[in-house]
Amino acid sequence: MRHHKYRFILSLLALPVTLYCVLVLSPYAQAFMIALTDWQGLSPDYAFIGLDNFATLLDDPVFWIALKHNLFLLISIPVIVILLALFFAAMVSFGGDGIRGVRGARLYRAVYFFPNILSVAVIAVLWRTIYEPRNGLLNGFLGLFGAEGAVWLGDRSTALASIAAVEVWTSVGFYIVLFTAAMSAIPRELFEAAMIDGSGRLHTFRRITVPLMWDAIQVAVVYVMLSSLNFFGLVNILSQGPGGPDNSSQVISLYIYDSAFKFSQMGYASAIGVVLFALTLILTFLVFRVTRRTRVEF
């Protein structure tokens, strides 16, 4: 009887596992193989060159510039997004009494989540209009206060930060919804007991709310960090060049695209992709390791 049960389970898993291997694992394996060649992407001819592509990376200044920018995004975006999401989620979930949610909480969540239903292209075009130097909304708003506008996407000192701000605006709504769901699952009796004991709202948030929703925060940190590493769509559409001016907004994912499809260096692009893959695995492991805590149950 048990033998037939295992056969039934295997028959159900066979198709999805096969599709996963063909569509997910196989491209990864091919990327590792291509990274060891000088394949140009169009010709069927290629030669195995071993680790030469990885050696070239060490002397490639554009790669190091892109890596530095990704590290900047990796640190700044998760911190800003998580803190903003926690703040707005707390404002929605705990009203004036610090226990019950505010009136119209569902509407607020829908408004916060709205940027996530827009495509990257729509968001990029929208913010390109906002950042427009002459008639853009941002410079027009600053002009009302007598402040001088800037060429936000055309200045080396502001290009990357301006695009990162768009990513924050786009992402924060999703994590507000995630955190409000986690906060709504916490029994309100705990907050009532804390208030009876004289605990302030900030102290209650730090000592009760955050520990009880730590799993959601941990997952959110990993997701934001992964999106910060895969920072392609907005940079490709918003930046000048793209990646400019003068590589001031260059990131690894965009450099992979340029190397593969602009310069026909598919082997070199695959080597950069392998490095990005390894970096993603290492960072994910470190985040789960560092943020691991004893599970708090209620």
PDB file of C-alpha atoms in Angstrom:
ATOM      1  CA  MET A   1       0.000   0.000   0.000  1.00  0.00           C
ATOM      2  CA  ARG A   2       2.811   2.384   0.936  1.00  0.00           C
ATOM      3  CA  HIS A   3       4.630   1.505  -2.290  1.00  0.00           C
ATOM      4  CA  HIS A   4       1.618   2.619  -4.337  1.00  0.00           C
ATOM      5  CA  LYS A   5       1.422   5.854  -2.323  1.00  0.00           C
ATOM      6  CA  TYR A   6       5.018   6.756  -3.224  1.00  0.00           C
ATOM      7  CA  ARG A   7       4.373   5.958  -6.876  1.00  0.00           C
ATOM      8  CA  PHE A   8       1.360   8.265  -6.827  1.00  0.00           C
ATOM      9  CA  ILE A   9       3.388  11.086  -5.251  1.00  0.00           C
ATOM     10  CA  LEU A  10       6.202  10.632  -7.758  1.00  0.00           C
ATOM     11  CA  SER A  11       3.753  10.686 -10.650  1.00  0.00           C
ATOM     12  CA  LEU A  12       2.417  14.054  -9.427  1.00  0.00           C
ATOM     13  CA  LEU A  13       5.902  15.522  -8.957  1.00  0.00           C
ATOM     14  CA  ALA A  14       7.434  14.227 -12.181  1.00  0.00           C
ATOM     15  CA  LEU A  15       6.084  16.923 -14.525  1.00  0.00           C
ATOM     16  CA  PRO A  16       6.730  20.043 -12.357  1.00  0.00           C
ATOM     17  CA  VAL A  17      10.199  18.812 -11.352  1.00  0.00           C
ATOM     18  CA  THR A  18      11.051  18.115 -14.999  1.00  0.00           C
ATOM     19  CA  LEU A  19       9.858  21.557 -16.064  1.00  0.00           C
ATOM     20  CA  TYR A  20      11.840  23.163 -13.243  1.00  0.00           C
ATOM     21  CA  CYS A  21      15.002  21.343 -14.270  1.00  0.00           C
ATOM     22  CA  VAL A  22      14.587  22.236 -17.944  1.00  0.00           C
ATOM     23  CA  LEU A  23      13.468  25.853 -17.551  1.00  0.00           C
ATOM     24  CA  VAL A  24      15.400  26.909 -14.413  1.00  0.00           C
ATOM     25  CA  LEU A  25      18.322  24.635 -13.569  1.00  0.00           C
ATOM     26  CA  SER A  26      19.390  23.992 -17.159  1.00  0.00           C
ATOM     27  CA  PRO A  27      19.914  27.702 -18.036  1.00  0.00           C
ATOM     28  CA  TYR A  28      21.970  28.127 -14.859  1.00  0.00           C
ATOM     29  CA  ALA A  29      24.156  25.179 -15.819  1.00  0.00           C
ATOM     30  CA  GLN A  30      24.566  26.538 -19.356  1.00  0.00           C
ATOM     31  CA  ALA A  31      25.575  29.942 -17.993  1.00  0.00           C
ATOM     32  CA  PHE A  32      28.382  28.348 -15.989  1.00  0.00           C
ATOM     33  CA  MET A  33      29.576  26.533 -19.106  1.00  0.00           C
ATOM     34  CA  ILE A  34      29.327  29.603 -21.370  1.00  0.00           C
ATOM     35  CA  ALA A  35      31.319  31.621 -18.829  1.00  0.00           C
ATOM     36  CA  LEU A  36      34.312  29.406 -19.655  1.00  0.00           C
ATOM     37  CA  THR A  37      34.155  30.195 -23.379  1.00  0.00           C
ATOM     38  CA  ASP A  38      34.661  33.150 -25.730  1.00  0.00           C
ATOM     39  CA  TRP A  39      31.244  32.684 -27.342  1.00  0.00           C
ATOM     40  CA  GLN A  40      29.929  35.852 -28.990  1.00  0.00           C
ATOM     41  CA  GLY A  41      26.268  34.852 -28.900  1.00  0.00           C
ATOM     42  CA  LEU A  42      25.530  34.704 -32.641  1.00  0.00           C
ATOM     43  CA  SER A  43      28.061  32.316 -34.119  1.00  0.00           C
ATOM     44  CA  PRO A  44      27.918  28.614 -33.251  1.00  0.00           C
ATOM     45  CA  ASP A  45      31.718  28.634 -32.989  1.00  0.00           C
ATOM     46  CA  TYR A  46      33.392  29.138 -29.641  1.00  0.00           C
ATOM     47  CA  ALA A  47      36.507  28.062 -27.787  1.00  0.00           C
ATOM     48  CA  PHE A  48      37.007  27.098 -24.165  1.00  0.00           C
ATOM     49  CA  ILE A  49      39.247  29.675 -22.507  1.00  0.00           C
ATOM     50  CA  GLY A  50      39.000  28.480 -18.925  1.00  0.00           C
ATOM     51  CA  LEU A  51      38.940  31.236 -16.303  1.00  0.00           C
ATOM     52  CA  ASP A  52      40.111  34.006 -18.626  1.00  0.00           C
ATOM     53  CA  ASN A  53      36.770  35.816 -18.434  1.00  0.00           C
ATOM     54  CA  PHE A  54      36.954  35.898 -14.641  1.00  0.00           C
ATOM     55  CA  ALA A  55      40.542  37.135 -14.812  1.00  0.00           C
ATOM     56  CA  THR A  56      39.396  39.946 -17.116  1.00  0.00           C
ATOM     57  CA  LEU A  57      36.802  40.963 -14.536  1.00  0.00           C
ATOM     58  CA  LEU A  58      39.537  41.760 -12.025  1.00  0.00           C
ATOM     59  CA  ASP A  59      40.997  44.417 -14.356  1.00  0.00           C
ATOM     60  CA  ASP A  60      37.683  45.755 -15.658  1.00  0.00           C
ATOM     61  CA  PRO A  61      37.059  49.251 -14.178  1.00  0.00           C
ATOM     62  CA  VAL A  62      33.424  49.344 -15.351  1.00  0.00           C
ATOM     63  CA  PHE A  63      32.671  46.120 -13.484  1.00  0.00           C
ATOM     64  CA  TRP A  64      34.062  47.537 -10.244  1.00  0.00           C
ATOM     65  CA  ILE A  65      32.102  50.755 -10.711  1.00  0.00           C
ATOM     66  CA  ALA A  66      28.919  48.717 -11.243  1.00  0.00           C
ATOM     67  CA  LEU A  67      29.693  46.573  -8.205  1.00  0.00           C
ATOM     68  CA  LYS A  68      30.235  49.670  -6.060  1.00  0.00           C
ATOM     69  CA  HIS A  69      26.887  51.061  -7.177  1.00  0.00           C
ATOM     70  CA  ASN A  70      25.147  47.767  -6.422  1.00  0.00           C
ATOM     71  CA  LEU A  71      26.657  47.748  -2.936  1.00  0.00           C
ATOM     72  CA  PHE A  72      25.390  51.293  -2.401  1.00  0.00           C
ATOM     73  CA  LEU A  73      21.901  50.218  -3.477  1.00  0.00           C
ATOM     74  CA  LEU A  74      22.189  47.045  -1.408  1.00  0.00           C
ATOM     75  CA  ILE A  75      22.731  49.071   1.751  1.00  0.00           C
ATOM     76  CA  SER A  76      20.572  52.143   1.184  1.00  0.00           C
ATOM     77  CA  ILE A  77      17.399  50.791  -0.436  1.00  0.00           C
ATOM     78  CA  PRO A  78      16.621  47.973   2.064  1.00  0.00           C
ATOM     79  CA  VAL A  79      17.172  50.282   5.040  1.00  0.00           C
ATOM     80  CA  ILE A  80      14.946  53.033   3.645  1.00  0.00           C
ATOM     81  CA  VAL A  81      12.234  50.699   2.340  1.00  0.00           C
ATOM     82  CA  ILE A  82      11.983  48.589   5.515  1.00  0.00           C
ATOM     83  CA  LEU A  83      11.930  51.618   7.841  1.00  0.00           C
ATOM     84  CA  LEU A  84       9.322  53.452   5.762  1.00  0.00           C
ATOM     85  CA  ALA A  85       7.198  50.320   5.422  1.00  0.00           C
ATOM     86  CA  LEU A  86       7.316  49.674   9.175  1.00  0.00           C
ATOM     87  CA  PHE A  87       6.404  53.283   9.933  1.00  0.00           C
ATOM     88  CA  PHE A  88       3.422  53.468   7.571  1.00  0.00           C
ATOM     89  CA  ALA A  89       2.258  49.952   8.477  1.00  0.00           C
ATOM     90  CA  ALA A  90       2.285  50.910  12.155  1.00  0.00           C
ATOM     91  CA  MET A  91       0.352  54.121  11.405  1.00  0.00           C
ATOM     92  CA  VAL A  92      -2.306  52.110   9.562  1.00  0.00           C
ATOM     93  CA  SER A  93      -2.469  49.162  11.979  1.00  0.00           C
ATOM     94  CA  PHE A  94      -2.456  51.086  15.255  1.00  0.00           C
ATOM     95  CA  GLY A  95      -4.685  54.132  15.404  1.00  0.00           C
ATOM     96  CA  GLY A  96      -4.799  56.892  17.962  1.00  0.00           C
ATOM     97  CA  ASP A  97      -5.337  54.448  20.803  1.00  0.00           C
ATOM     98  CA  GLY A  98      -2.297  52.404  19.784  1.00  0.00           C
ATOM     99  CA  ILE A  99      -4.340  49.206  19.539  1.00  0.00           C
ATOM    100  CA  ARG A 100      -6.960  49.259  16.788  1.00  0.00           C
ATOM    101  CA  GLY A 101      -6.359  50.150  13.177  1.00  0.00           C
ATOM    102  CA  VAL A 102      -7.301  53.520  11.703  1.00  0.00           C
ATOM    103  CA  ARG A 103     -10.557  54.054   9.852  1.00  0.00           C
ATOM    104  CA  GLY A 104     -10.159  53.411   6.123  1.00  0.00           C
ATOM    105  CA  ALA A 105      -7.154  51.139   6.584  1.00  0.00           C
ATOM    106  CA  ARG A 106      -8.078  49.106   3.501  1.00  0.00           C
ATOM    107  CA  LEU A 107      -8.127  52.229   1.358  1.00  0.00           C
ATOM    108  CA  TYR A 108      -4.720  53.270   2.639  1.00  0.00           C
ATOM    109  CA  ARG A 109      -3.288  49.845   1.859  1.00  0.00           C
ATOM    110  CA  ALA A 110      -4.720  49.988  -1.663  1.00  0.00           C
ATOM    111  CA  VAL A 111      -3.208  53.433  -2.255  1.00  0.00           C
ATOM    112  CA  TYR A 112       0.183  52.335  -0.930  1.00  0.00           C
ATOM    113  CA  PHE A 113       0.117  49.198  -3.079  1.00  0.00           C
ATOM    114  CA  PHE A 114      -0.902  51.012  -6.269  1.00  0.00           C
ATOM    115  CA  PRO A 115       2.667  51.510  -7.678  1.00  0.00           C
ATOM    116  CA  ASN A 116       3.175  47.739  -7.614  1.00  0.00           C
ATOM    117  CA  ILE A 117       0.469  47.152 -10.206  1.00  0.00           C
ATOM    118  CA  LEU A 118       2.228  49.434 -12.713  1.00  0.00           C
ATOM    119  CA  SER A 119       4.835  48.065 -15.089  1.00  0.00           C
ATOM    120  CA  VAL A 120       8.449  49.189 -14.830  1.00  0.00           C
ATOM    121  CA  ALA A 121       8.164  50.971 -18.175  1.00  0.00           C
ATOM    122  CA  VAL A 122       5.150  53.019 -17.046  1.00  0.00           C
ATOM    123  CA  ILE A 123       6.859  53.934 -13.774  1.00  0.00           C
ATOM    124  CA  ALA A 124      10.047  54.957 -15.571  1.00  0.00           C
ATOM    125  CA  VAL A 125       8.221  57.159 -18.078  1.00  0.00           C
ATOM    126  CA  LEU A 126       6.216  58.739 -15.259  1.00  0.00           C
ATOM    127  CA  TRP A 127       9.311  59.607 -13.235  1.00  0.00           C
ATOM    128  CA  ARG A 128      11.265  60.748 -16.282  1.00  0.00           C
ATOM    129  CA  THR A 129       8.540  63.368 -16.691  1.00  0.00           C
ATOM    130  CA  ILE A 130       8.779  64.295 -13.002  1.00  0.00           C
ATOM    131  CA  TYR A 131      12.572  64.638 -13.205  1.00  0.00           C
ATOM    132  CA  GLU A 132      12.465  66.639 -16.455  1.00  0.00           C
ATOM    133  CA  PRO A 133      14.829  69.619 -15.900  1.00  0.00           C
ATOM    134  CA  ARG A 134      12.726  72.418 -17.408  1.00  0.00           C
ATOM    135  CA  ASN A 135       9.070  71.510 -17.007  1.00  0.00           C
ATOM    136  CA  GLY A 136       9.303  68.628 -14.548  1.00  0.00           C
ATOM    137  CA  LEU A 137       7.051  68.449 -11.507  1.00  0.00           C
ATOM    138  CA  LEU A 138       9.953  68.180  -9.050  1.00  0.00           C
ATOM    139  CA  ASN A 139      11.845  71.248 -10.251  1.00  0.00           C
ATOM    140  CA  GLY A 140       8.563  73.128 -10.530  1.00  0.00           C
ATOM    141  CA  PHE A 141       7.762  72.309  -6.907  1.00  0.00           C
ATOM    142  CA  LEU A 142      11.232  73.358  -5.742  1.00  0.00           C
ATOM    143  CA  GLY A 143      10.864  76.603  -7.696  1.00  0.00           C
ATOM    144  CA  LEU A 144       7.849  77.565  -5.562  1.00  0.00           C
ATOM    145  CA  PHE A 145      10.215  77.870  -2.611  1.00  0.00           C
ATOM    146  CA  GLY A 146      12.907  79.692  -4.552  1.00  0.00           C
ATOM    147  CA  ALA A 147      15.139  76.625  -4.762  1.00  0.00           C
ATOM    148  CA  GLU A 148      17.101  76.007  -7.920  1.00  0.00           C
ATOM    149  CA  GLY A 149      16.235  72.831  -9.780  1.00  0.00           C
ATOM    150  CA  ALA A 150      18.730  70.198 -10.886  1.00  0.00           C
ATOM    151  CA  VAL A 151      19.325  67.958 -13.870  1.00  0.00           C
ATOM    152  CA  TRP A 152      18.480  64.928 -11.755  1.00  0.00           C
ATOM    153  CA  LEU A 153      19.155  62.167 -14.279  1.00  0.00           C
ATOM    154  CA  GLY A 154      21.889  64.010 -16.159  1.00  0.00           C
ATOM    155  CA  ASP A 155      24.159  64.850 -13.239  1.00  0.00           C
ATOM    156  CA  ARG A 156      26.743  62.334 -12.062  1.00  0.00           C
ATOM    157  CA  SER A 157      26.152  63.249  -8.427  1.00  0.00           C
ATOM    158  CA  THR A 158      22.371  62.704  -8.498  1.00  0.00           C
ATOM    159  CA  ALA A 159      21.647  60.154 -11.252  1.00  0.00           C
ATOM    160  CA  LEU A 160      21.938  56.949  -9.207  1.00  0.00           C
ATOM    161  CA  ALA A 161      20.250  58.387  -6.115  1.00  0.00           C
ATOM    162  CA  SER A 162      17.358  59.677  -8.235  1.00  0.00           C
ATOM    163  CA  ILE A 163      16.771  56.236  -9.738  1.00  0.00           C
ATOM    164  CA  ALA A 164      17.081  54.628  -6.291  1.00  0.00           C
ATOM    165  CA  ALA A 165      14.368  56.986  -5.020  1.00  0.00           C
ATOM    166  CA  VAL A 166      12.038  55.682  -7.741  1.00  0.00           C
ATOM    167  CA  GLU A 167      12.759  52.113  -6.620  1.00  0.00           C
ATOM    168  CA  VAL A 168      11.888  53.058  -3.034  1.00  0.00           C
ATOM    169  CA  TRP A 169       8.622  54.680  -4.170  1.00  0.00           C
ATOM    170  CA  THR A 170       7.764  51.588  -6.188  1.00  0.00           C
ATOM    171  CA  SER A 171       8.652  48.977  -3.568  1.00  0.00           C
ATOM    172  CA  VAL A 172       7.562  50.379  -0.243  1.00  0.00           C
ATOM    173  CA  GLY A 173       3.832  49.804  -0.791  1.00  0.00           C
ATOM    174  CA  PHE A 174       4.220  46.042  -1.144  1.00  0.00           C
ATOM    175  CA  TYR A 175       6.029  45.785   2.190  1.00  0.00           C
ATOM    176  CA  ILE A 176       3.487  48.029   3.892  1.00  0.00           C
ATOM    177  CA  VAL A 177       0.824  45.493   2.939  1.00  0.00           C
ATOM    178  CA  LEU A 178       3.082  42.633   4.070  1.00  0.00           C
ATOM    179  CA  PHE A 179       3.773  44.247   7.437  1.00  0.00           C
ATOM    180  CA  THR A 180       0.176  45.265   8.092  1.00  0.00           C
ATOM    181  CA  ALA A 181      -0.851  41.642   7.534  1.00  0.00           C
ATOM    182  CA  ALA A 182       1.796  40.513  10.025  1.00  0.00           C
ATOM    183  CA  MET A 183       0.729  43.150  12.551  1.00  0.00           C
ATOM    184  CA  SER A 184      -2.958  42.270  12.233  1.00  0.00           C
ATOM    185  CA  ALA A 185      -2.119  38.680  13.214  1.00  0.00           C
ATOM    186  CA  ILE A 186      -0.756  39.783  16.612  1.00  0.00           C
ATOM    187  CA  PRO A 187      -3.384  39.442  19.377  1.00  0.00           C
ATOM    188  CA  ARG A 188      -4.593  42.876  20.515  1.00  0.00           C
ATOM    189  CA  GLU A 189      -4.652  41.654  24.122  1.00  0.00           C
ATOM    190  CA  LEU A 190      -0.868  41.918  24.174  1.00  0.00           C
ATOM    191  CA  PHE A 191      -0.999  45.622  23.333  1.00  0.00           C
ATOM    192  CA  GLU A 192      -3.750  46.251  25.851  1.00  0.00           C
ATOM    193  CA  ALA A 193      -1.692  44.556  28.552  1.00  0.00           C
ATOM    194  CA  ALA A 194       1.381  46.603  27.600  1.00  0.00           C
ATOM    195  CA  MET A 195      -0.579  49.857  27.813  1.00  0.00           C
ATOM    196  CA  ILE A 196      -1.986  48.892  31.217  1.00  0.00           C
ATOM    197  CA  ASP A 197       1.595  48.308  32.375  1.00  0.00           C
ATOM    198  CA  GLY A 198       2.506  51.829  31.251  1.00  0.00           C
ATOM    199  CA  SER A 199       4.445  50.957  28.100  1.00  0.00           C
ATOM    200  CA  GLY A 200       4.673  53.742  25.519  1.00  0.00           C
ATOM    201  CA  ARG A 201       3.853  53.270  21.856  1.00  0.00           C
ATOM    202  CA  LEU A 202       7.490  53.286  20.732  1.00  0.00           C
ATOM    203  CA  HIS A 203       8.562  50.884  23.459  1.00  0.00           C
ATOM    204  CA  THR A 204       5.625  48.587  22.671  1.00  0.00           C
ATOM    205  CA  PHE A 205       6.525  48.642  19.011  1.00  0.00           C
ATOM    206  CA  ARG A 206      10.159  47.733  19.694  1.00  0.00           C
ATOM    207  CA  ARG A 207       9.552  45.109  22.359  1.00  0.00           C
ATOM    208  CA  ILE A 208       6.311  43.467  21.199  1.00  0.00           C
ATOM    209  CA  THR A 209       5.436  44.288  17.591  1.00  0.00           C
ATOM    210  CA  VAL A 210       8.847  43.855  15.951  1.00  0.00           C
ATOM    211  CA  PRO A 211       9.767  40.555  17.703  1.00  0.00           C
ATOM    212  CA  LEU A 212       6.392  39.013  16.875  1.00  0.00           C
ATOM    213  CA  MET A 213       6.624  39.936  13.183  1.00  0.00           C
ATOM    214  CA  TRP A 214      10.346  39.264  12.807  1.00  0.00           C
ATOM    215  CA  ASP A 215       9.832  36.476  10.258  1.00  0.00           C
ATOM    216  CA  ALA A 216       8.054  38.901   7.928  1.00  0.00           C
ATOM    217  CA  ILE A 217      10.818  41.478   8.367  1.00  0.00           C
ATOM    218  CA  GLN A 218      13.491  38.873   7.640  1.00  0.00           C
ATOM    219  CA  VAL A 219      11.794  37.798   4.415  1.00  0.00           C
ATOM    220  CA  ALA A 220      11.288  41.436   3.413  1.00  0.00           C
ATOM    221  CA  VAL A 221      14.979  42.221   3.908  1.00  0.00           C
ATOM    222  CA  VAL A 222      15.981  39.343   1.637  1.00  0.00           C
ATOM    223  CA  TYR A 223      13.488  40.336  -1.073  1.00  0.00           C
ATOM    224  CA  VAL A 224      14.559  44.002  -1.042  1.00  0.00           C
ATOM    225  CA  MET A 225      18.222  43.039  -1.203  1.00  0.00           C
ATOM    226  CA  LEU A 226      17.611  40.729  -4.152  1.00  0.00           C
ATOM    227  CA  SER A 227      15.720  43.454  -6.009  1.00  0.00           C
ATOM    228  CA  SER A 228      18.580  45.858  -5.269  1.00  0.00           C
ATOM    229  CA  LEU A 229      21.012  43.454  -6.912  1.00  0.00           C
ATOM    230  CA  ASN A 230      18.731  42.973  -9.926  1.00  0.00           C
ATOM    231  CA  PHE A 231      18.412  46.699 -10.586  1.00  0.00           C
ATOM    232  CA  PHE A 232      17.953  46.642 -14.354  1.00  0.00           C
ATOM    233  CA  GLY A 233      14.629  47.963 -15.618  1.00  0.00           C
ATOM    234  CA  LEU A 234      14.638  51.436 -14.081  1.00  0.00           C
ATOM    235  CA  VAL A 235      18.324  52.053 -14.844  1.00  0.00           C
ATOM    236  CA  ASN A 236      17.912  50.894 -18.429  1.00  0.00           C
ATOM    237  CA  ILE A 237      15.019  53.287 -19.089  1.00  0.00           C
ATOM    238  CA  LEU A 238      15.758  56.266 -16.836  1.00  0.00           C
ATOM    239  CA  SER A 239      19.531  56.650 -17.060  1.00  0.00           C
ATOM    240  CA  GLN A 240      21.352  58.323 -19.910  1.00  0.00           C
ATOM    241  CA  GLY A 241      23.350  56.000 -22.094  1.00  0.00           C
ATOM    242  CA  PRO A 242      21.940  53.919 -20.374  1.00  0.00           C
ATOM    243  CA  GLY A 243      24.201  53.638 -17.333  1.00  0.00           C
ATOM    244  CA  GLY A 244      25.366  57.224 -17.534  1.00  0.00           C
ATOM    245  CA  PRO A 245      26.337  59.872 -17.481  1.00  0.00           C
ATOM    246  CA  ASP A 246      29.877  58.490 -17.501  1.00  0.00           C
ATOM    247  CA  ASN A 247      28.845  55.179 -15.829  1.00  0.00           C
ATOM    248  CA  SER A 248      27.527  57.079 -12.806  1.00  0.00           C
ATOM    249  CA  SER A 249      24.413  54.853 -12.736  1.00  0.00           C
ATOM    250  CA  GLN A 250      25.955  51.652 -14.086  1.00  0.00           C
ATOM    251  CA  VAL A 251      24.911  48.450 -12.277  1.00  0.00           C
ATOM    252  CA  ILE A 252      25.888  44.817 -12.713  1.00  0.00           C
ATOM    253  CA  SER A 253      22.669  43.631 -14.365  1.00  0.00           C
ATOM    254  CA  LEU A 254      22.845  46.430 -16.939  1.00  0.00           C
ATOM    255  CA  TYR A 255      26.517  45.678 -17.586  1.00  0.00           C
ATOM    256  CA  ILE A 256      25.616  42.029 -18.222  1.00  0.00           C
ATOM    257  CA  TYR A 257      23.026  43.162 -20.777  1.00  0.00           C
ATOM    258  CA  ASP A 258      25.460  45.536 -22.483  1.00  0.00           C
ATOM    259  CA  SER A 259      28.238  42.947 -22.618  1.00  0.00           C
ATOM    260  CA  ALA A 260      25.944  40.294 -24.088  1.00  0.00           C
ATOM    261  CA  PHE A 261      23.783  42.227 -26.547  1.00  0.00           C
ATOM    262  CA  LYS A 262      25.727  45.400 -27.333  1.00  0.00           C
ATOM    263  CA  PHE A 263      29.293  44.122 -27.396  1.00  0.00           C
ATOM    264  CA  SER A 264      28.485  40.487 -28.344  1.00  0.00           C
ATOM    265  CA  GLN A 265      30.544  39.113 -25.456  1.00  0.00           C
ATOM    266  CA  MET A 266      28.192  36.388 -24.296  1.00  0.00           C
ATOM    267  CA  GLY A 267      30.921  34.440 -22.520  1.00  0.00           C
ATOM    268  CA  TYR A 268      32.075  37.496 -20.600  1.00  0.00           C
ATOM    269  CA  ALA A 269      28.491  38.434 -19.742  1.00  0.00           C
ATOM    270  CA  SER A 270      27.898  34.917 -18.422  1.00  0.00           C
ATOM    271  CA  ALA A 271      30.991  35.248 -16.226  1.00  0.00           C
ATOM    272  CA  ILE A 272      29.566  38.451 -14.745  1.00  0.00           C
ATOM    273  CA  GLY A 273      26.254  36.641 -14.239  1.00  0.00           C
ATOM    274  CA  VAL A 274      28.000  33.811 -12.392  1.00  0.00           C
ATOM    275  CA  VAL A 275      29.641  36.356 -10.084  1.00  0.00           C
ATOM    276  CA  LEU A 276      26.265  37.998  -9.462  1.00  0.00           C
ATOM    277  CA  PHE A 277      24.725  34.575  -8.774  1.00  0.00           C
ATOM    278  CA  ALA A 278      27.434  33.755  -6.220  1.00  0.00           C
ATOM    279  CA  LEU A 279      27.073  37.177  -4.602  1.00  0.00           C
ATOM    280  CA  THR A 280      23.312  36.683  -4.303  1.00  0.00           C
ATOM    281  CA  LEU A 281      23.702  33.290  -2.636  1.00  0.00           C
ATOM    282  CA  ILE A 282      26.303  34.585  -0.185  1.00  0.00           C
ATOM    283  CA  LEU A 283      24.277  37.638   0.797  1.00  0.00           C
ATOM    284  CA  THR A 284      21.080  35.633   1.231  1.00  0.00           C
ATOM    285  CA  PHE A 285      22.883  33.162   3.487  1.00  0.00           C
ATOM    286  CA  LEU A 286      24.451  35.974   5.529  1.00  0.00           C
ATOM    287  CA  VAL A 287      21.141  37.804   5.957  1.00  0.00           C
ATOM    288  CA  PHE A 288      19.345  34.696   7.231  1.00  0.00           C
ATOM    289  CA  ARG A 289      22.333  33.940   9.450  1.00  0.00           C
ATOM    290  CA  VAL A 290      22.642  37.406  10.942  1.00  0.00           C
ATOM    291  CA  THR A 291      18.914  38.038  11.368  1.00  0.00           C
ATOM    292  CA  ARG A 292      18.161  34.593  12.805  1.00  0.00           C
ATOM    293  CA  ARG A 293      16.380  34.803  16.147  1.00  0.00           C
ATOM    294  CA  THR A 294      14.549  32.523  18.487  1.00  0.00           C
ATOM    295  CA  ARG A 295      11.011  32.182  17.191  1.00  0.00           C
ATOM    296  CA  VAL A 296       8.474  34.009  19.351  1.00  0.00           C
ATOM    297  CA  GLU A 297       5.057  32.387  19.427  1.00  0.00           C
ATOM    298  CA  PHE A 298       1.742  33.730  20.695  1.00  0.00           C
TER     299      PHE A 298
END
